[in-house]
JSON list of C-alpha atoms in Angstrom, two decimals:
[
{"chain": "N", "resi": 501, "resn": "UNK", "atom": "CA", "xyz": [-0.03, -0.07, -0.04]},
{"chain": "N", "resi": 502, "resn": "UNK", "atom": "CA", "xyz": [1.33, 3.53, -0.84]},
{"chain": "N", "resi": 503, "resn": "UNK", "atom": "CA", "xyz": [0.76, 6.25, 1.67]},
{"chain": "N", "resi": 504, "resn": "UNK", "atom": "CA", "xyz": [1.77, 8.71, -0.98]},
{"chain": "N", "resi": 505, "resn": "UNK", "atom": "CA", "xyz": [-1.61, 8.44, -2.61]},
{"chain": "N", "resi": 506, "resn": "UNK", "atom": "CA", "xyz": [-3.57, 9.65, 0.62]},
{"chain": "N", "resi": 507, "resn": "UNK", "atom": "CA", "xyz": [-3.72, 13.26, 1.86]},
{"chain": "N", "resi": 508, "resn": "UNK", "atom": "CA", "xyz": [-4.08, 13.45, 5.51]},
{"chain": "N", "resi": 509, "resn": "UNK", "atom": "CA", "xyz": [-4.56, 16.99, 6.70]},
{"chain": "N", "resi": 510, "resn": "UNK", "atom": "CA", "xyz": [-5.29, 17.76, 10.42]},
{"chain": "N", "resi": 511, "resn": "UNK", "atom": "CA", "xyz": [-6.41, 21.31, 10.35]},
{"chain": "N", "resi": 512, "resn": "UNK", "atom": "CA", "xyz": [-7.79, 23.14, 13.39]},
{"chain": "N", "resi": 513, "resn": "UNK", "atom": "CA", "xyz": [-9.03, 26.61, 13.00]},
{"chain": "N", "resi": 514, "resn": "UNK", "atom": "CA", "xyz": [-10.02, 28.54, 16.27]},
{"chain": "N", "resi": 515, "resn": "UNK", "atom": "CA", "xyz": [-10.94, 32.16, 16.07]},
{"chain": "N", "resi": 516, "resn": "UNK", "atom": "CA", "xyz": [-12.21, 34.08, 19.14]},
{"chain": "N", "resi": 517, "resn": "UNK", "atom": "CA", "xyz": [-12.92, 31.07, 21.15]},
{"chain": "N", "resi": 518, "resn": "UNK", "atom": "CA", "xyz": [-12.28, 30.59, 24.75]},
{"chain": "N", "resi": 519, "resn": "UNK", "atom": "CA", "xyz": [-13.10, 26.97, 25.50]},
{"chain": "N", "resi": 520, "resn": "UNK", "atom": "CA", "xyz": [-13.30, 24.96, 22.30]},
{"chain": "N", "resi": 521, "resn": "UNK", "atom": "CA", "xyz": [-12.95, 21.13, 22.17]},
{"chain": "N", "resi": 522, "resn": "UNK", "atom": "CA", "xyz": [-11.78, 19.69, 18.96]},
{"chain": "N", "resi": 523, "resn": "UNK", "atom": "CA", "xyz": [-11.17, 16.19, 17.91]},
{"chain": "N", "resi": 524, "resn": "UNK", "atom": "CA", "xyz": [-10.22, 15.32, 14.47]},
{"chain": "N", "resi": 525, "resn": "UNK", "atom": "CA", "xyz": [-9.05, 12.04, 13.03]},
{"chain": "N", "resi": 526, "resn": "UNK", "atom": "CA", "xyz": [-7.70, 10.52, 9.51]},
{"chain": "N", "resi": 527, "resn": "UNK", "atom": "CA", "xyz": [-7.72, 13.57, 7.15]},
{"chain": "N", "resi": 528, "resn": "UNK", "atom": "CA", "xyz": [-10.54, 15.54, 8.56]},
{"chain": "N", "resi": 529, "resn": "UNK", "atom": "CA", "xyz": [-10.69, 19.44, 8.84]},
{"chain": "N", "resi": 530, "resn": "UNK", "atom": "CA", "xyz": [-12.27, 21.32, 11.65]},
{"chain": "N", "resi": 531, "resn": "UNK", "atom": "CA", "xyz": [-12.96, 25.14, 11.71]},
{"chain": "N", "resi": 532, "resn": "UNK", "atom": "CA", "xyz": [-14.57, 26.87, 14.83]},
{"chain": "N", "resi": 533, "resn": "UNK", "atom": "CA", "xyz": [-15.07, 30.26, 14.43]},
{"chain": "N", "resi": 534, "resn": "UNK", "atom": "CA", "xyz": [-16.55, 32.66, 17.35]},
{"chain": "N", "resi": 535, "resn": "UNK", "atom": "CA", "xyz": [-18.30, 29.55, 18.96]},
{"chain": "N", "resi": 536, "resn": "UNK", "atom": "CA", "xyz": [-17.32, 30.14, 22.56]},
{"chain": "N", "resi": 537, "resn": "UNK", "atom": "CA", "xyz": [-18.05, 26.66, 23.80]},
{"chain": "N", "resi": 538, "resn": "UNK", "atom": "CA", "xyz": [-18.48, 24.62, 20.62]},
{"chain": "N", "resi": 539, "resn": "UNK", "atom": "CA", "xyz": [-17.88, 20.68, 20.57]},
{"chain": "N", "resi": 540, "resn": "UNK", "atom": "CA", "xyz": [-16.73, 19.48, 17.27]},
{"chain": "N", "resi": 541, "resn": "UNK", "atom": "CA", "xyz": [-15.92, 15.93, 16.44]},
{"chain": "N", "resi": 542, "resn": "UNK", "atom": "CA", "xyz": [-15.04, 14.66, 13.02]},
{"chain": "N", "resi": 543, "resn": "UNK", "atom": "CA", "xyz": [-13.82, 11.29, 11.51]},
{"chain": "N", "resi": 544, "resn": "UNK", "atom": "CA", "xyz": [-12.64, 9.81, 8.30]},
{"chain": "N", "resi": 545, "resn": "UNK", "atom": "CA", "xyz": [-12.29, 12.61, 5.78]},
{"chain": "N", "resi": 546, "resn": "UNK", "atom": "CA", "xyz": [-14.94, 14.91, 7.03]},
{"chain": "N", "resi": 547, "resn": "UNK", "atom": "CA", "xyz": [-15.41, 18.57, 7.23]},
{"chain": "N", "resi": 548, "resn": "UNK", "atom": "CA", "xyz": [-17.08, 20.51, 9.91]},
{"chain": "N", "resi": 549, "resn": "UNK", "atom": "CA", "xyz": [-17.53, 24.27, 10.44]},
{"chain": "N", "resi": 550, "resn": "UNK", "atom": "CA", "xyz": [-18.96, 25.78, 13.32]},
{"chain": "N", "resi": 551, "resn": "UNK", "atom": "CA", "xyz": [-19.54, 29.68, 12.93]},
{"chain": "N", "resi": 552, "resn": "UNK", "atom": "CA", "xyz": [-20.83, 31.98, 15.65]},
{"chain": "N", "resi": 553, "resn": "UNK", "atom": "CA", "xyz": [-22.55, 28.97, 17.40]},
{"chain": "N", "resi": 554, "resn": "UNK", "atom": "CA", "xyz": [-22.09, 29.69, 21.01]},
{"chain": "N", "resi": 555, "resn": "UNK", "atom": "CA", "xyz": [-22.66, 25.99, 22.12]},
{"chain": "N", "resi": 556, "resn": "UNK", "atom": "CA", "xyz": [-23.13, 24.05, 19.06]},
{"chain": "N", "resi": 557, "resn": "UNK", "atom": "CA", "xyz": [-22.40, 20.33, 18.98]},
{"chain": "N", "resi": 558, "resn": "UNK", "atom": "CA", "xyz": [-21.37, 18.89, 15.62]},
{"chain": "N", "resi": 559, "resn": "UNK", "atom": "CA", "xyz": [-20.56, 15.34, 14.93]},
{"chain": "N", "resi": 560, "resn": "UNK", "atom": "CA", "xyz": [-19.86, 13.94, 11.47]},
{"chain": "N", "resi": 561, "resn": "UNK", "atom": "CA", "xyz": [-18.57, 10.70, 10.04]},
{"chain": "N", "resi": 562, "resn": "UNK", "atom": "CA", "xyz": [-17.54, 9.08, 6.90]},
{"chain": "N", "resi": 563, "resn": "UNK", "atom": "CA", "xyz": [-17.04, 11.75, 4.38]},
{"chain": "N", "resi": 564, "resn": "UNK", "atom": "CA", "xyz": [-19.73, 14.12, 5.40]},
{"chain": "N", "resi": 565, "resn": "UNK", "atom": "CA", "xyz": [-20.02, 17.84, 5.71]},
{"chain": "N", "resi": 566, "resn": "UNK", "atom": "CA", "xyz": [-21.56, 19.63, 8.45]},
{"chain": "N", "resi": 567, "resn": "UNK", "atom": "CA", "xyz": [-21.91, 23.43, 8.91]},
{"chain": "N", "resi": 568, "resn": "UNK", "atom": "CA", "xyz": [-23.49, 25.05, 12.04]},
{"chain": "N", "resi": 569, "resn": "UNK", "atom": "CA", "xyz": [-23.76, 29.02, 11.51]},
{"chain": "N", "resi": 570, "resn": "UNK", "atom": "CA", "xyz": [-25.41, 31.26, 14.24]},
{"chain": "N", "resi": 571, "resn": "UNK", "atom": "CA", "xyz": [-26.89, 28.29, 15.87]},
{"chain": "N", "resi": 572, "resn": "UNK", "atom": "CA", "xyz": [-26.75, 28.91, 19.76]},
{"chain": "N", "resi": 573, "resn": "UNK", "atom": "CA", "xyz": [-27.44, 25.28, 20.76]},
{"chain": "N", "resi": 574, "resn": "UNK", "atom": "CA", "xyz": [-27.79, 23.38, 17.74]},
{"chain": "N", "resi": 575, "resn": "UNK", "atom": "CA", "xyz": [-26.92, 19.49, 17.68]},
{"chain": "N", "resi": 576, "resn": "UNK", "atom": "CA", "xyz": [-26.05, 18.17, 14.19]},
{"chain": "N", "resi": 577, "resn": "UNK", "atom": "CA", "xyz": [-25.29, 14.47, 13.84]},
{"chain": "N", "resi": 578, "resn": "UNK", "atom": "CA", "xyz": [-24.46, 13.39, 10.29]},
{"chain": "N", "resi": 579, "resn": "UNK", "atom": "CA", "xyz": [-23.48, 9.94, 8.86]},
{"chain": "N", "resi": 580, "resn": "UNK", "atom": "CA", "xyz": [-22.43, 8.24, 5.62]},
{"chain": "N", "resi": 581, "resn": "UNK", "atom": "CA", "xyz": [-21.82, 10.87, 3.11]},
{"chain": "N", "resi": 582, "resn": "UNK", "atom": "CA", "xyz": [-24.68, 13.41, 4.16]},
{"chain": "N", "resi": 583, "resn": "UNK", "atom": "CA", "xyz": [-24.66, 17.21, 4.36]},
{"chain": "N", "resi": 584, "resn": "UNK", "atom": "CA", "xyz": [-26.19, 19.35, 7.24]},
{"chain": "N", "resi": 585, "resn": "UNK", "atom": "CA", "xyz": [-26.46, 22.94, 7.40]},
{"chain": "N", "resi": 586, "resn": "UNK", "atom": "CA", "xyz": [-28.11, 24.77, 10.25]},
{"chain": "N", "resi": 587, "resn": "UNK", "atom": "CA", "xyz": [-28.35, 28.48, 10.05]},
{"chain": "N", "resi": 588, "resn": "UNK", "atom": "CA", "xyz": [-30.02, 30.89, 12.56]},
{"chain": "N", "resi": 589, "resn": "UNK", "atom": "CA", "xyz": [-31.61, 28.22, 14.59]},
{"chain": "N", "resi": 590, "resn": "UNK", "atom": "CA", "xyz": [-31.28, 28.88, 18.34]},
{"chain": "N", "resi": 591, "resn": "UNK", "atom": "CA", "xyz": [-32.09, 25.16, 19.35]},
{"chain": "N", "resi": 592, "resn": "UNK", "atom": "CA", "xyz": [-32.77, 23.11, 16.17]},
{"chain": "N", "resi": 593, "resn": "UNK", "atom": "CA", "xyz": [-31.89, 19.42, 16.00]},
{"chain": "N", "resi": 594, "resn": "UNK", "atom": "CA", "xyz": [-31.05, 18.09, 12.74]},
{"chain": "N", "resi": 595, "resn": "UNK", "atom": "CA", "xyz": [-30.18, 14.45, 11.96]},
{"chain": "N", "resi": 596, "resn": "UNK", "atom": "CA", "xyz": [-29.43, 13.12, 8.49]},
{"chain": "N", "resi": 597, "resn": "UNK", "atom": "CA", "xyz": [-28.20, 9.71, 7.16]},
{"chain": "N", "resi": 598, "resn": "UNK", "atom": "CA", "xyz": [-27.27, 7.70, 4.13]},
{"chain": "N", "resi": 599, "resn": "UNK", "atom": "CA", "xyz": [-26.43, 10.45, 1.43]},
{"chain": "N", "resi": 600, "resn": "UNK", "atom": "CA", "xyz": [-29.34, 12.88, 2.38]},
{"chain": "N", "resi": 601, "resn": "UNK", "atom": "CA", "xyz": [-29.32, 16.69, 2.75]},
{"chain": "N", "resi": 602, "resn": "UNK", "atom": "CA", "xyz": [-31.00, 18.83, 5.37]},
{"chain": "N", "resi": 603, "resn": "UNK", "atom": "CA", "xyz": [-31.12, 22.46, 5.62]},
{"chain": "N", "resi": 604, "resn": "UNK", "atom": "CA", "xyz": [-32.50, 24.33, 8.40]},
{"chain": "N", "resi": 605, "resn": "UNK", "atom": "CA", "xyz": [-32.75, 28.14, 7.96]},
{"chain": "N", "resi": 606, "resn": "UNK", "atom": "CA", "xyz": [-34.28, 30.57, 10.54]}
]
């Protein structure tokens, strides 16, 4: 097996965050912006972005994308190649599975 064919980028972006917990594994990218107490966990080449989410919890797995913007206490789990977007929803709960797309706005 050639490891050169795989790109493992561990990127942790923290902006204006006092107490952020970030966990990334196997080529994931995590960006937490202005999320005072956000919890972000990503695995297996996932992308998670928490922007202005004071206490957002985001968990993504298996090549999925999760974005929480201005969601004060949103909880978003995503699995198996799905896309989750939570925008301006103070206490929204979004769960998507199996290559589905969910968008919650306002």
